[in-house]
Amino acid sequence: MQKTLKVKVIVEGNADGDLLVCRDPVSPLGDIDPVRGVLKTKEGEQNLKGKVLVFPFMRGSTVGSYVVYALKHYRKEPAAIIVSRAEPILITGCVLAGIPLAETVGSNVVEEAMGFRKARLVSVKKILVLES
Amino acid sequence: MYLTREEERMLQGEYGPAVEKAMRVLVKTCECMGGERLTRVTHAHVSGVSYLTIGEPGRTLIRELAEMGARARVFSTINPTGIDVEKWELMGIPRDFAEKQLDITRAFSKMGFTESMTCTPYFLRPPCEEESLAWGESSAVGMANSYYGAKTNREGGPMALMSAITGRTCFCGLHLTENRRPTVRIVLDDQVRARLGDPVIAGLLGYLVGVKVGSGVPYVDLGENPSFDSIKSYTAAAGASGSIAMSFIKGVTPGYKKAVREKLERIHVGWDEMRDLLSEQDYSSPDLLYVGCPHASLEEIIHVWRTLKESGEASFEVWVSTSRKIYSDAERMGLVEKLESLGALVIRDTCPIVTPAVRRFKHVVTTSWKAYFYLPRMHGIEVSVVENRNLGEVLCRKR
């Protein structure tokens, strides 16, 4: 099965990788360990490296930008980040780290991505392709 | 989004890789927030400088920017760090922490930041009316907008850093005249008004306004000729318990007369709720008395000294935190020496909210509602607030 979502690309770049969907907003300071490259979720720790990371939005302290940047520094960054709503903390982190970032247009990316295993961000076409 | 030719060139990398990166961050963020253009700023103030709050991720990025050749394009200052550069050992801070902190501070200096290390940048350079700034640090933002009539949003630490490097910020929010209008009127009863002369009570009002209003621009009457310290205390607390970046203060904020005519939703703050909160404060057995959040003014330092002189040396630690600027004024007046001879420690470059040194204390008594909000959250310490008139009582009490 395959599904295509329209996205607004904020930080350009293409990505292809396994999907990692987090239902809850992510607060980097506390939820992300940049040294080990893991996201702490209710279901346990998930590796971020090379994944297409999906969550609703980022919240919490502005130190979050530094944490996103640190993922790149430790070479543990996800292939791309897709959110329902991008805000300054996340944008700052992604631009500095060069991690592709997109926001879905007219759809809830968390709901849409559920049940899919892989995702592909095509920056020039402004689409996210979900694959099972 | 509209960019000037110079801004375009910054974005194209003609000013080097650091400016290019910083410009990209600004443009992307501004586009997402619906800003149509950038605006020049004259002063950037960066929060998130303590190693305690930004850790390795922050240290890494700040160092790399400095190594990349980033420079502060406009007058730029930094918030308190995790240590007093000279007295960190006296404060009980581990060497490893101090070295990492100094590393961050050095990176800022290398980029041309003024070594302000204070949350009160307005003591160093008071902003002009209508001046555009990019300030982090909520308490300073509140003062810039509400007292000085300058224009700044509440910038996150990294965003203010990008503004320092480019000399620009997003033209949105409180930079736009149409957003600099009160959204709610705070109505006080007579008993509250009668007590607003004590900055601690003005701070308590700010704390409750922050809780009740959350975000917005309140119109508030702090009484006839409120003192600078009362305004500072009010804006700091409102920016901590709420995300209030600007208040219209009667008789103080430029343009308040025009603002007052608007019909506004009313929110009441009564003495009964203030009294309830005050009665919850237990200052019977502190192990630290702390004054200076935001960093103490000269008047606040004098008040501590006078009280301490009358009560005699305290049986627990007494800390006053301030900026280098005010510290040097106090030192010239002999105040630092006088306070230290009475057992108090006057620290600069840092404050208990962002230093690990405070973690050995169990119960802190303070005059700051901002500290009341943050100390339990940052360090899990019990905190009580004391009114200025009761400060002597706290100090006299021997364990």
mmCIF file of N, CA and C in Angstrom, chain B residues 15 20 23 40 49-50 54 70 94 96 114 140 157 161 177 198 241 250 254 269-270 284 305 314 331 340 347 357 388:
data_model
loop_
_atom_site.group_PDB
_atom_site.id
_atom_site.type_symbol
_atom_site.label_atom_id
_atom_site.label_comp_id
_atom_site.label_asym_id
_atom_site.label_seq_id
_atom_site.Cartn_x
_atom_site.Cartn_y
_atom_site.Cartn_z
ATOM 1 N N TYR B 15 28.710 36.864 3.205
ATOM 2 C CA TYR B 15 29.251 37.330 4.492
ATOM 3 C C TYR B 15 29.823 36.172 5.311
ATOM 4 N N GLU B 20 25.423 33.136 6.820
ATOM 5 C CA GLU B 20 24.512 32.439 5.913
ATOM 6 C C GLU B 20 23.575 31.513 6.701
ATOM 7 N N MET B 23 21.176 33.521 8.867
ATOM 8 C CA MET B 23 20.156 34.151 8.028
ATOM 9 C C MET B 23 19.122 33.138 7.590
ATOM 10 N N ARG B 40 15.791 45.384 11.340
ATOM 11 C CA ARG B 40 17.096 45.550 11.971
ATOM 12 C C ARG B 40 16.942 45.678 13.473
ATOM 13 N N VAL B 49 22.715 30.438 28.451
ATOM 14 C CA VAL B 49 24.168 30.545 28.422
ATOM 15 C C VAL B 49 24.799 29.619 29.464
ATOM 16 N N SER B 50 24.009 29.259 30.479
ATOM 17 C CA SER B 50 24.550 28.393 31.531
ATOM 18 C C SER B 50 24.730 26.966 31.034
ATOM 19 N N ILE B 54 21.995 24.438 29.043
ATOM 20 C CA ILE B 54 22.181 24.067 27.633
ATOM 21 C C ILE B 54 23.061 22.837 27.428
ATOM 22 N N ALA B 70 31.708 33.192 13.344
ATOM 23 C CA ALA B 70 30.537 34.032 13.643
ATOM 24 C C ALA B 70 30.941 35.223 14.508
ATOM 25 N N PRO B 94 31.920 22.407 41.161
ATOM 26 C CA PRO B 94 32.993 21.501 40.728
ATOM 27 C C PRO B 94 33.806 22.104 39.577
ATOM 28 N N ASP B 96 35.143 20.751 36.962
ATOM 29 C CA ASP B 96 34.769 20.290 35.627
ATOM 30 C C ASP B 96 33.637 21.156 35.045
ATOM 31 N N THR B 114 29.567 41.193 24.512
ATOM 32 C CA THR B 114 29.991 41.837 25.748
ATOM 33 C C THR B 114 29.821 40.819 26.880
ATOM 34 N N ALA B 140 13.813 40.501 31.149
ATOM 35 C CA ALA B 140 14.384 41.653 30.438
ATOM 36 C C ALA B 140 13.460 42.097 29.305
ATOM 37 N N GLY B 157 16.718 31.455 23.138
ATOM 38 C CA GLY B 157 18.161 31.667 23.164
ATOM 39 C C GLY B 157 18.816 31.545 21.797
ATOM 40 N N LEU B 161 20.600 34.480 19.313
ATOM 41 C CA LEU B 161 21.974 34.302 18.835
ATOM 42 C C LEU B 161 22.063 34.551 17.321
ATOM 43 N N THR B 177 3.094 47.589 15.494
ATOM 44 C CA THR B 177 2.337 48.514 16.339
ATOM 45 C C THR B 177 0.965 47.950 16.698
ATOM 46 N N ASP B 198 5.874 47.812 48.135
ATOM 47 C CA ASP B 198 6.898 46.787 48.344
ATOM 48 C C ASP B 198 7.058 46.011 47.025
ATOM 49 N N SER B 241 5.559 33.061 35.455
ATOM 50 C CA SER B 241 4.364 32.229 35.657
ATOM 51 C C SER B 241 3.478 32.247 34.412
ATOM 52 N N LYS B 250 0.296 51.850 33.984
ATOM 53 C CA LYS B 250 -0.202 53.222 34.054
ATOM 54 C C LYS B 250 0.901 54.170 34.529
ATOM 55 N N PRO B 254 5.382 53.977 27.763
ATOM 56 C CA PRO B 254 5.093 54.980 26.747
ATOM 57 C C PRO B 254 3.817 54.607 25.978
ATOM 58 N N VAL B 269 -7.740 40.924 40.575
ATOM 59 C CA VAL B 269 -6.783 40.317 41.500
ATOM 60 C C VAL B 269 -7.065 40.942 42.861
ATOM 61 N N GLY B 270 -7.433 40.116 43.819
ATOM 62 C CA GLY B 270 -7.838 40.625 45.127
ATOM 63 C C GLY B 270 -6.802 40.353 46.207
ATOM 64 N N SER B 284 10.633 30.022 58.288
ATOM 65 C CA SER B 284 11.147 29.825 59.652
ATOM 66 C C SER B 284 12.533 29.192 59.684
ATOM 67 N N TRP B 305 21.911 45.145 52.879
ATOM 68 C CA TRP B 305 22.982 45.543 53.793
ATOM 69 C C TRP B 305 22.410 46.199 55.059
ATOM 70 N N ALA B 314 23.838 36.438 59.856
ATOM 71 C CA ALA B 314 22.808 35.402 59.847
ATOM 72 C C ALA B 314 23.403 34.039 60.194
ATOM 73 N N GLU B 331 30.843 47.976 44.764
ATOM 74 C CA GLU B 331 32.206 47.825 45.277
ATOM 75 C C GLU B 331 32.826 49.203 45.561
ATOM 76 N N GLU B 340 30.084 41.492 52.811
ATOM 77 C CA GLU B 340 30.854 40.264 53.011
ATOM 78 C C GLU B 340 31.387 40.175 54.448
ATOM 79 N N ILE B 347 27.521 37.671 44.561
ATOM 80 C CA ILE B 347 27.988 36.987 43.353
ATOM 81 C C ILE B 347 27.527 37.714 42.097
ATOM 82 N N ALA B 357 25.361 25.240 42.052
ATOM 83 C CA ALA B 357 25.800 25.456 43.438
ATOM 84 C C ALA B 357 24.638 25.487 44.421
ATOM 85 N N ASN B 388 9.693 42.425 51.886
ATOM 86 C CA ASN B 388 10.869 43.185 52.312
ATOM 87 C C ASN B 388 10.804 43.597 53.780
#
